């Protein structure tokens, strides 16, 4: 991944620094994950002791995209690591009184290691996060055998958990509701119908149903083995589909936005103007009860859903939601800046995209959070890669086709170049000042999309150049 | 307090046992409180080590009524004990980011000793509970000097806390809302607009405003001292009144009931039919998150509000609410049975009143909770006295006049006799099979109410006998 000046006299130093920072980030991600074979990737990688080396959703949501598109073998290792903790996840679900499997919010050996449920084990979304990463990995690699041999079993057990956790609520017109969970935003704890959780759970349920159904028709032997192993009843799949189709997603009619959770607007506004800068992060200065009852956000939540499930939101909806939630978001978590940067870039707000992107990029080098002594922020490092590819690069990977709607480099007068591995082939994307070049460097044939146009790159015609519309 | 058979041949043994049990309860309350001079009354009195000798709201809501009407000097001691912890309560409010004072949910020396907020320090209602007990004590004793010298200061600081904690919510039509608190029912934690809390906070705000205003007009010197000591601004009182008048109380239109909290009906119904008897109390067998997201109640909450603030609920409303909440209430707390018994008696459901009343009465002697080895349940003991006086005796003490709408003794063919100390005078109430006798045993003159009739008892005409209408 490279960023390079075009007019050398003006911004060279800055661009060199950015290139260095990118490499610093890439290095630590590779170092943390290269030999993650029977382990996960700790929140601090191999750089510090904070979080006691524990694994969180950081791996699947923030790091795996980078690995999936650059080192899929390692992405697979990390998913196998999750698969191997399925027995503990089943035991944990049982302990919580649920069917299926509940992956740990934080763990070292597969067992839940959170000391605190409110901003910990109540984050049921971890299940859907892992299944989301599984789907992206399978889509990007075509590794159907992994899906059959490991993924399907995880999908069955996580879908079961969602079905058991939620219920059809009379007070919500019979919609499928999920109460008493914490979403990504840890400044709102144990809420009803967190939109992120419900949307991601819907994906989880759908992907589980789809996977089981294709297995049933395409590989009856594998299906029978799966059904035997998980004691799957045929009616279960239909119940997953019904729950997914009836999933409740809280929404505000007046503002035309998705609500972070159904009570989000019922909270008292946080008094940002009376909060001195030295009182951030709020979690160190205010009692959690005080924070939980206020309308204030630690980290991207609806905004994260708009990134991960980008094809479900129109550009206008993204704008409305982003400009509603962004001013309420403290960014007190290092997991926030990169996501804000991506959506800012997607809605064309490059001032914000650059500011947030720089915060993510320099999280450790500039000690943005003031805690780099405890170790590097691997999630933010992965988020930096995502900011450049998904954000400025305009990459999208919804629905099984890699597509691009490139914006610009994060520096004026710079070009941005990055490789993407897709189904065993290697694509190089170079976004210049006014054109973008797609080059198939390894592989026979790759169909991608540039803006609204399909591009078919082949060994004979490996390169396509298009103007950047800078929407 | 006596209960005595009338037809000796039939139920003698049972009534003798009940009389013994009542005395056992009275003894332990007196033993626990008689020398509570610089201390509170521990949840287990002087009988066991459970709860580490800590003091809770049990004192004010469950024990103080008994003391206020039988040993007002001891009631006063216990209120002075609270007054003396005002400095720590102020410090605690500050620690939580609030103005005013926040009394500890559990304490030994005035500092908050809860390890857990969800079913602990989030129970802000403790403030209103103490102020409620203060009001009842002042009304029953006429001890205005205590109100002036100690009570008023506590009222100012607790009213301040409510005003700071709540806010006028746009989504609730500009009503004053209190979010993120736990009510008495510990199976619903950290909710928005718990009705009990809001109703009791309203009383707290009103009583604070009323006390400060009367002091201002009647005792300007004392008012000035109070205003100086608490830095009271004149506008504050108006703000308390406005908050009280605009207090939001969640309500269900269809069922015509008060809602325990605004999301109560959004919860998934608990599957009582699939819960084996040995899985109670639920808190020992189910994960709290699982319990919190379900429609299931540990202990009387709206039902407790209907008892404490009985004059705000019509008999029909009491019935509707009781029959809605009673089936959802596990009674997993020993604080529940007595309150259910009182309201059951008030709505004329004597079968339930006797069943719940017996559970409260025999909590320790019959080891109803299975944990008497850890000590006696002082709150349930106080609740037993309340069941007999407020429940079966139909006593009411709203609005400054002692009144009675007697029902019956908890045993067929028995009479129930109990003394009440009111403003230094002693009344004996004897509820027979078809008549009730009120006798002024000490004092000059006492105005009471029997059903809808006013009775003026004097030294010359100390006795009034009336038929019991058994409504």
Short mmCIF file of N, CA and C in Angstrom, two decimals, chain A residues 8 32 39-40 45 60 75 90 128-129 199 213 233 235 255 265 270 273 323 346 360-361 382 390 395 422:
data_model
loop_
_atom_site.label_atom_id
_atom_site.label_comp_id
_atom_site.label_asym_id
_atom_site.label_seq_id
_atom_site.Cartn_x
_atom_site.Cartn_y
_atom_site.Cartn_z
N UNK A 8 6.09 17.35 -6.07
CA UNK A 8 6.98 17.07 -4.96
C UNK A 8 7.28 18.27 -4.08
N UNK A 32 1.49 -9.10 14.27
CA UNK A 32 0.54 -9.65 15.25
C UNK A 32 -0.17 -10.89 14.73
N UNK A 39 -4.11 -19.35 17.86
CA UNK A 39 -4.46 -18.24 18.75
C UNK A 39 -5.21 -17.19 17.95
N UNK A 40 -5.69 -16.18 18.67
CA UNK A 40 -6.27 -15.03 17.99
C UNK A 40 -5.23 -13.92 17.93
N UNK A 45 -1.94 -6.56 19.80
CA UNK A 45 -0.99 -7.29 18.98
C UNK A 45 0.13 -7.84 19.85
N UNK A 60 -12.24 -9.65 14.09
CA UNK A 60 -13.12 -9.93 12.96
C UNK A 60 -13.54 -8.67 12.22
N UNK A 75 -6.29 -15.04 7.50
CA UNK A 75 -7.70 -14.83 7.84
C UNK A 75 -8.36 -16.16 8.18
N UNK A 90 -20.68 -22.98 23.04
CA UNK A 90 -21.93 -23.70 23.33
C UNK A 90 -22.17 -23.74 24.84
N UNK A 128 -22.54 -12.14 15.65
CA UNK A 128 -22.82 -11.72 14.27
C UNK A 128 -21.57 -11.17 13.61
N UNK A 129 -20.69 -10.55 14.40
CA UNK A 129 -19.46 -10.00 13.85
C UNK A 129 -18.59 -11.11 13.27
N UNK A 199 -29.44 -5.50 12.89
CA UNK A 199 -29.08 -5.60 11.47
C UNK A 199 -28.05 -6.71 11.25
N UNK A 213 -29.30 -24.17 3.40
CA UNK A 213 -30.12 -24.55 2.24
C UNK A 213 -29.27 -24.95 1.04
N UNK A 233 -33.02 -29.35 13.21
CA UNK A 233 -34.36 -29.73 12.74
C UNK A 233 -34.71 -28.89 11.52
N UNK A 235 -37.29 -27.46 10.55
CA UNK A 235 -38.10 -26.25 10.80
C UNK A 235 -37.25 -25.09 11.29
N UNK A 255 -36.77 12.50 11.74
CA UNK A 255 -35.40 12.75 11.28
C UNK A 255 -35.01 11.83 10.12
N UNK A 265 -33.47 8.41 21.61
CA UNK A 265 -33.92 9.81 21.66
C UNK A 265 -34.57 10.16 23.00
N UNK A 270 -26.32 15.03 26.18
CA UNK A 270 -25.08 15.27 26.93
C UNK A 270 -24.70 16.74 26.74
N UNK A 273 -21.01 21.25 25.62
CA UNK A 273 -20.37 22.56 25.79
C UNK A 273 -19.84 22.76 27.21
N UNK A 323 -24.56 12.70 9.78
CA UNK A 323 -24.56 14.05 10.37
C UNK A 323 -25.40 14.13 11.63
N UNK A 346 -17.25 8.41 2.25
CA UNK A 346 -18.34 7.93 1.39
C UNK A 346 -19.40 9.00 1.15
N UNK A 360 -6.87 7.95 13.08
CA UNK A 360 -6.71 6.48 13.08
C UNK A 360 -5.27 6.12 12.70
N UNK A 361 -4.79 6.76 11.63
CA UNK A 361 -3.45 6.45 11.12
C UNK A 361 -2.37 6.71 12.17
N UNK A 382 -5.94 -1.76 11.57
CA UNK A 382 -6.78 -2.38 10.54
C UNK A 382 -7.74 -1.35 9.97
N UNK A 390 -11.66 1.17 1.66
CA UNK A 390 -13.11 1.35 1.60
C UNK A 390 -13.50 2.83 1.59
N UNK A 395 -13.80 1.27 -2.14
CA UNK A 395 -14.00 -0.16 -2.38
C UNK A 395 -15.31 -0.61 -1.73
N UNK A 422 -8.27 -11.28 -4.51
CA UNK A 422 -9.68 -11.67 -4.61
C UNK A 422 -9.77 -12.99 -5.35
#
